[in-house]
Amino acid sequence: MVPLRKVVGRSSQINNGWHRTNKHPLGYLPGESRPELAQFLVLAEMDPNVSLVAAQACVITFGHDGKPCRHFPDYAVIESGGSVLYEVKTARKYGQTEVRRRLASAGLSIEARGWPYFVALDNEMRGAPYFHAAETLWRRHRPIFTDLQRLAVERALGTAERTVADVVADLAGDDNAPSVEQVLSLAANARVFIDLTQPVGRGSVIRQADPQAMPKPLLPRRRPAEDLDLEQAA
């Protein structure tokens, strides 16, 4: 649960730091760039499919251009019950052919050991249609609800999709009536599922947190070997 290498400090990056999280036992995760801190970790935190995130959790040895190399994937994630390794890159950096070649070599070695390996790009995370809503919801990730309020919201939802405003109105006067902010905090902590294709607020549509009907994953992903194959085919 402790990163295998120190957080890299770069003079060109002023965003090195720590991200508060409910998906790591220590309650925080390191980030070495803005895409890691403000994009990847936000989406991972708000994705109900993700149950655990660890930084630089393993070191991979692999061969590249006839030389032995080492690679520390940025994050290891338990996603939909399975382990997935992610590298976070800017589109500008990933646009360099040698970077893609090296990541492709690392990825093939990792996949041969049985783990999926993906690259998440800053422009694809930032440009996702749900990113702004996920970022807004993330600001409510601190749990401010009680178990009794959670049960009251689940009871009011039943099997239907309803707006936050309707659920709050139905529970008005109840001893365990939640506020709008408390319902949004429930959604930010995956106690209920929320539609992130719309702005987050009173009009947000929520439903029961049904493990048999999970929402679509939030983290965009690229497989470096496939990107390299497509480039060579072109």
mmCIF file of C-alpha atoms in Angstrom:
data_model
loop_
_atom_site.group_PDB
_atom_site.id
_atom_site.type_symbol
_atom_site.label_atom_id
_atom_site.label_comp_id
_atom_site.label_asym_id
_atom_site.label_seq_id
_atom_site.Cartn_x
_atom_site.Cartn_y
_atom_site.Cartn_z
ATOM 1 C CA MET A 1 0.000 0.000 0.000
ATOM 2 C CA VAL A 2 3.079 2.270 0.053
ATOM 3 C CA PRO A 3 4.404 3.548 -3.328
ATOM 4 C CA LEU A 4 7.520 1.679 -4.439
ATOM 5 C CA ARG A 5 9.280 4.878 -5.471
ATOM 6 C CA LYS A 6 9.264 8.458 -4.286
ATOM 7 C CA VAL A 7 7.031 11.067 -5.877
ATOM 8 C CA VAL A 8 9.033 12.690 -8.624
ATOM 9 C CA GLY A 9 9.450 16.455 -8.260
ATOM 10 C CA ARG A 10 9.754 18.310 -11.546
ATOM 11 C CA SER A 11 10.480 22.020 -11.792
ATOM 12 C CA SER A 12 8.140 22.244 -14.791
ATOM 13 C CA GLN A 13 5.279 20.671 -12.823
ATOM 14 C CA ILE A 14 3.780 22.767 -10.041
ATOM 15 C CA ASN A 15 0.986 20.283 -9.371
ATOM 16 C CA ASN A 16 2.884 17.557 -7.522
ATOM 17 C CA GLY A 17 1.021 16.762 -4.341
ATOM 18 C CA TRP A 18 -1.520 14.596 -2.585
ATOM 19 C CA HIS A 19 -5.117 13.717 -3.381
ATOM 20 C CA ARG A 20 -7.596 12.926 -0.615
ATOM 21 C CA THR A 21 -9.400 9.668 -1.287
ATOM 22 C CA ASN A 22 -11.822 7.163 0.164
ATOM 23 C CA LYS A 23 -10.368 4.409 -2.043
ATOM 24 C CA HIS A 24 -7.051 3.870 -0.284
ATOM 25 C CA PRO A 25 -6.613 2.868 3.389
ATOM 26 C CA LEU A 26 -4.274 5.791 4.101
ATOM 27 C CA GLY A 27 -6.852 8.312 2.876
ATOM 28 C CA TYR A 28 -4.591 9.994 0.330
ATOM 29 C CA LEU A 29 -2.688 9.250 -2.890
ATOM 30 C CA PRO A 30 0.321 10.956 -4.475
ATOM 31 C CA GLY A 31 0.206 12.575 -7.892
ATOM 32 C CA GLU A 32 3.094 13.792 -9.988
ATOM 33 C CA SER A 33 1.213 15.971 -12.456
ATOM 34 C CA ARG A 34 -2.047 17.815 -12.968
ATOM 35 C CA PRO A 35 -3.513 15.019 -15.141
ATOM 36 C CA GLU A 36 -2.918 12.570 -12.293
ATOM 37 C CA LEU A 37 -4.245 14.775 -9.496
ATOM 38 C CA ALA A 38 -7.035 16.698 -11.173
ATOM 39 C CA GLN A 39 -8.258 14.216 -13.770
ATOM 40 C CA PHE A 40 -7.346 10.542 -13.285
ATOM 41 C CA LEU A 41 -7.811 10.433 -9.514
ATOM 42 C CA VAL A 42 -11.039 12.446 -9.708
ATOM 43 C CA LEU A 43 -12.559 10.024 -12.239
ATOM 44 C CA ALA A 44 -11.305 6.984 -10.312
ATOM 45 C CA GLU A 45 -12.779 8.373 -7.097
ATOM 46 C CA MET A 46 -16.193 8.973 -8.675
ATOM 47 C CA ASP A 47 -16.386 5.680 -10.587
ATOM 48 C CA PRO A 48 -18.439 3.062 -8.678
ATOM 49 C CA ASN A 49 -16.655 0.380 -10.731
ATOM 50 C CA VAL A 50 -13.392 1.307 -8.938
ATOM 51 C CA SER A 51 -13.092 0.015 -5.383
ATOM 52 C CA LEU A 52 -9.373 0.578 -4.668
ATOM 53 C CA VAL A 53 -6.557 2.747 -6.055
ATOM 54 C CA ALA A 54 -2.857 2.443 -5.189
ATOM 55 C CA ALA A 55 0.032 4.533 -6.521
ATOM 56 C CA GLN A 56 3.155 2.938 -8.035
ATOM 57 C CA ALA A 57 2.164 -0.368 -6.511
ATOM 58 C CA CYS A 58 4.507 -2.562 -8.557
ATOM 59 C CA VAL A 59 7.680 -2.505 -10.640
ATOM 60 C CA ILE A 60 7.746 -4.270 -14.008
ATOM 61 C CA THR A 61 10.937 -5.481 -15.666
ATOM 62 C CA PHE A 62 10.761 -5.840 -19.443
ATOM 63 C CA GLY A 63 12.892 -5.850 -22.553
ATOM 64 C CA HIS A 64 12.922 -2.971 -25.022
ATOM 65 C CA ASP A 65 15.215 -2.642 -28.053
ATOM 66 C CA GLY A 66 17.347 -5.424 -26.669
ATOM 67 C CA LYS A 67 17.870 -3.738 -23.307
ATOM 68 C CA PRO A 68 16.449 -4.532 -19.842
ATOM 69 C CA CYS A 69 14.141 -1.802 -18.523
ATOM 70 C CA ARG A 70 12.035 -1.085 -15.458
ATOM 71 C CA HIS A 71 8.592 0.504 -15.352
ATOM 72 C CA PHE A 72 6.516 1.732 -12.402
ATOM 73 C CA PRO A 73 2.893 2.044 -13.624
ATOM 74 C CA ASP A 74 1.358 5.176 -12.133
ATOM 75 C CA TYR A 75 -1.658 3.463 -10.556
ATOM 76 C CA ALA A 76 -2.978 0.003 -9.784
ATOM 77 C CA VAL A 77 -6.770 -0.117 -9.652
ATOM 78 C CA ILE A 78 -9.290 -2.728 -8.574
ATOM 79 C CA GLU A 79 -11.904 -2.161 -11.263
ATOM 80 C CA SER A 80 -15.023 -4.335 -11.589
ATOM 81 C CA GLY A 81 -13.356 -6.789 -9.230
ATOM 82 C CA GLY A 82 -10.143 -7.177 -11.244
ATOM 83 C CA SER A 83 -6.672 -5.635 -11.138
ATOM 84 C CA VAL A 84 -5.860 -3.053 -13.824
ATOM 85 C CA LEU A 85 -2.645 -1.041 -14.237
ATOM 86 C CA TYR A 86 -2.753 2.511 -15.587
ATOM 87 C CA GLU A 87 -0.173 4.960 -16.864
ATOM 88 C CA VAL A 88 -1.254 8.621 -17.025
ATOM 89 C CA LYS A 89 0.216 10.711 -19.831
ATOM 90 C CA THR A 90 -0.332 14.028 -21.554
ATOM 91 C CA ALA A 91 -1.386 13.729 -25.177
ATOM 92 C CA ARG A 92 1.696 15.743 -26.096
ATOM 93 C CA LYS A 93 4.038 13.259 -24.403
ATOM 94 C CA TYR A 94 2.160 10.252 -25.780
ATOM 95 C CA GLY A 95 2.472 11.763 -29.244
ATOM 96 C CA GLN A 96 6.189 10.942 -29.222
ATOM 97 C CA THR A 97 6.763 7.674 -31.087
ATOM 98 C CA GLU A 98 9.524 6.472 -28.766
ATOM 99 C CA VAL A 99 7.296 6.977 -25.726
ATOM 100 C CA ARG A 100 4.563 4.866 -27.333
ATOM 101 C CA ARG A 101 7.088 2.188 -28.340
ATOM 102 C CA ARG A 102 8.458 1.907 -24.820
ATOM 103 C CA LEU A 103 4.980 1.816 -23.269
ATOM 104 C CA ALA A 104 3.942 -0.818 -25.812
ATOM 105 C CA SER A 105 6.888 -3.007 -24.775
ATOM 106 C CA ALA A 106 6.037 -2.522 -21.105
ATOM 107 C CA GLY A 107 2.352 -3.184 -21.759
ATOM 108 C CA LEU A 108 2.949 -6.443 -23.625
ATOM 109 C CA SER A 109 5.143 -7.680 -20.760
ATOM 110 C CA ILE A 110 2.501 -6.723 -18.197
ATOM 111 C CA GLU A 111 -0.319 -8.348 -20.190
ATOM 112 C CA ALA A 112 1.741 -11.540 -20.502
ATOM 113 C CA ARG A 113 1.644 -11.714 -16.707
ATOM 114 C CA GLY A 114 -2.145 -11.541 -16.725
ATOM 115 C CA TRP A 115 -2.888 -7.873 -15.932
ATOM 116 C CA PRO A 116 -4.678 -5.403 -18.224
ATOM 117 C CA TYR A 117 -2.562 -2.304 -18.864
ATOM 118 C CA PHE A 118 -3.850 0.995 -20.234
ATOM 119 C CA VAL A 119 -2.753 4.563 -20.789
ATOM 120 C CA ALA A 120 -5.123 7.378 -19.774
ATOM 121 C CA LEU A 121 -4.527 10.629 -21.689
ATOM 122 C CA ASP A 122 -5.182 14.083 -20.260
ATOM 123 C CA ASN A 123 -7.157 15.390 -23.246
ATOM 124 C CA GLU A 124 -9.427 12.325 -23.309
ATOM 125 C CA MET A 125 -10.129 12.538 -19.575
ATOM 126 C CA ARG A 126 -10.718 16.301 -19.677
ATOM 127 C CA GLY A 127 -12.779 16.024 -22.868
ATOM 128 C CA ALA A 128 -15.047 13.216 -21.678
ATOM 129 C CA PRO A 129 -18.702 14.356 -21.714
ATOM 130 C CA TYR A 130 -19.105 13.417 -18.056
ATOM 131 C CA PHE A 131 -15.866 14.944 -16.733
ATOM 132 C CA HIS A 132 -17.278 18.281 -15.526
ATOM 133 C CA ALA A 133 -20.151 16.537 -13.713
ATOM 134 C CA ALA A 134 -17.740 14.019 -12.129
ATOM 135 C CA GLU A 135 -15.475 16.860 -11.007
ATOM 136 C CA THR A 136 -18.439 18.701 -9.477
ATOM 137 C CA LEU A 137 -19.598 15.546 -7.687
ATOM 138 C CA TRP A 138 -16.072 14.852 -6.418
ATOM 139 C CA ARG A 139 -16.246 18.005 -4.314
ATOM 140 C CA ARG A 140 -18.933 16.177 -2.274
ATOM 141 C CA HIS A 141 -16.839 13.036 -1.710
ATOM 142 C CA ARG A 142 -16.511 13.666 2.047
ATOM 143 C CA PRO A 143 -19.217 11.500 3.696
ATOM 144 C CA ILE A 144 -21.699 13.813 5.458
ATOM 145 C CA PHE A 145 -24.627 11.388 5.744
ATOM 146 C CA THR A 146 -25.710 8.859 8.357
ATOM 147 C CA ASP A 147 -26.571 5.209 7.792
ATOM 148 C CA LEU A 148 -30.194 5.997 8.626
ATOM 149 C CA GLN A 149 -30.263 8.716 5.955
ATOM 150 C CA ARG A 150 -28.777 6.273 3.454
ATOM 151 C CA LEU A 151 -31.497 3.744 4.243
ATOM 152 C CA ALA A 152 -34.185 6.428 3.952
ATOM 153 C CA VAL A 153 -32.940 7.445 0.493
ATOM 154 C CA GLU A 154 -32.779 3.819 -0.655
ATOM 155 C CA ARG A 155 -36.338 3.296 0.562
ATOM 156 C CA ALA A 156 -37.550 6.409 -1.274
ATOM 157 C CA LEU A 157 -35.837 5.320 -4.488
ATOM 158 C CA GLY A 158 -37.210 1.806 -4.612
ATOM 159 C CA THR A 159 -36.497 0.416 -8.077
ATOM 160 C CA ALA A 160 -37.085 3.671 -9.943
ATOM 161 C CA GLU A 161 -34.877 6.465 -11.210
ATOM 162 C CA ARG A 162 -35.723 9.743 -9.489
ATOM 163 C CA THR A 163 -34.332 13.231 -9.171
ATOM 164 C CA VAL A 164 -32.523 14.329 -6.041
ATOM 165 C CA ALA A 165 -35.164 17.043 -5.509
ATOM 166 C CA ASP A 166 -38.021 14.521 -5.612
ATOM 167 C CA VAL A 167 -36.327 12.198 -3.113
ATOM 168 C CA VAL A 168 -35.604 15.070 -0.719
ATOM 169 C CA ALA A 169 -39.222 16.302 -1.026
ATOM 170 C CA ASP A 170 -40.620 12.829 -0.340
ATOM 171 C CA LEU A 171 -38.538 12.507 2.820
ATOM 172 C CA ALA A 172 -39.303 15.991 4.150
ATOM 173 C CA GLY A 173 -40.557 15.692 7.712
ATOM 174 C CA ASP A 174 -38.961 12.270 8.161
ATOM 175 C CA ASP A 175 -36.705 11.976 11.212
ATOM 176 C CA ASN A 176 -33.883 11.002 8.881
ATOM 177 C CA ALA A 177 -34.620 13.416 6.062
ATOM 178 C CA PRO A 178 -31.404 14.259 4.142
ATOM 179 C CA SER A 179 -30.515 17.530 2.468
ATOM 180 C CA VAL A 180 -29.647 17.843 -1.219
ATOM 181 C CA GLU A 181 -25.949 18.002 -0.296
ATOM 182 C CA GLN A 182 -26.217 14.814 1.761
ATOM 183 C CA VAL A 183 -27.875 12.958 -1.131
ATOM 184 C CA LEU A 184 -25.101 14.163 -3.453
ATOM 185 C CA SER A 185 -22.553 12.968 -0.900
ATOM 186 C CA LEU A 186 -24.240 9.555 -1.009
ATOM 187 C CA ALA A 187 -23.792 9.569 -4.786
ATOM 188 C CA ALA A 188 -20.168 10.708 -4.515
ATOM 189 C CA ASN A 189 -19.499 7.711 -2.274
ATOM 190 C CA ALA A 190 -21.336 5.249 -4.556
ATOM 191 C CA ARG A 191 -24.099 4.584 -2.018
ATOM 192 C CA VAL A 192 -26.475 5.468 -4.850
ATOM 193 C CA PHE A 193 -25.727 5.739 -8.571
ATOM 194 C CA ILE A 194 -26.033 9.086 -10.344
ATOM 195 C CA ASP A 195 -26.372 10.069 -14.002
ATOM 196 C CA LEU A 196 -23.236 12.088 -14.799
ATOM 197 C CA THR A 197 -24.350 13.013 -18.308
ATOM 198 C CA GLN A 198 -26.284 15.930 -16.769
ATOM 199 C CA PRO A 199 -25.170 18.789 -14.463
ATOM 200 C CA VAL A 200 -24.907 17.804 -10.795
ATOM 201 C CA GLY A 201 -27.515 19.328 -8.491
ATOM 202 C CA ARG A 202 -31.135 19.094 -7.413
ATOM 203 C CA GLY A 203 -32.156 17.864 -10.854
ATOM 204 C CA SER A 204 -29.656 14.992 -10.948
ATOM 205 C CA VAL A 205 -31.176 11.574 -11.607
ATOM 206 C CA ILE A 206 -30.211 8.893 -9.101
ATOM 207 C CA ARG A 207 -31.007 5.191 -8.617
ATOM 208 C CA GLN A 208 -30.199 2.298 -6.332
ATOM 209 C CA ALA A 209 -26.558 1.142 -6.224
ATOM 210 C CA ASP A 210 -27.291 -2.135 -8.001
ATOM 211 C CA PRO A 211 -24.180 -4.348 -8.472
ATOM 212 C CA GLN A 212 -26.007 -6.127 -11.298
ATOM 213 C CA ALA A 213 -26.491 -2.877 -13.239
ATOM 214 C CA MET A 214 -23.274 -0.938 -12.882
ATOM 215 C CA PRO A 215 -22.800 2.393 -14.721
ATOM 216 C CA LYS A 216 -20.282 2.636 -17.553
ATOM 217 C CA PRO A 217 -16.623 3.030 -16.438
ATOM 218 C CA LEU A 218 -15.393 6.628 -16.314
ATOM 219 C CA LEU A 219 -11.687 6.139 -17.022
ATOM 220 C CA PRO A 220 -10.780 6.411 -20.725
ATOM 221 C CA ARG A 221 -8.174 3.901 -21.810
ATOM 222 C CA ARG A 222 -5.721 3.229 -24.593
ATOM 223 C CA ARG A 223 -3.708 0.080 -25.183
ATOM 224 C CA PRO A 224 -0.248 1.228 -26.396
ATOM 225 C CA ALA A 225 0.413 -1.905 -28.478
ATOM 226 C CA GLU A 226 -2.819 -1.332 -30.431
ATOM 227 C CA ASP A 227 -2.000 2.330 -31.026
ATOM 228 C CA LEU A 228 1.426 1.336 -32.335
ATOM 229 C CA ASP A 229 -0.065 -1.336 -34.609
ATOM 230 C CA LEU A 230 -2.551 1.155 -36.062
ATOM 231 C CA GLU A 231 0.213 3.666 -36.671
ATOM 232 C CA GLN A 232 2.390 1.108 -38.459
ATOM 233 C CA ALA A 233 -0.549 -0.129 -40.540
ATOM 234 C CA ALA A 234 -1.250 3.434 -41.689
#
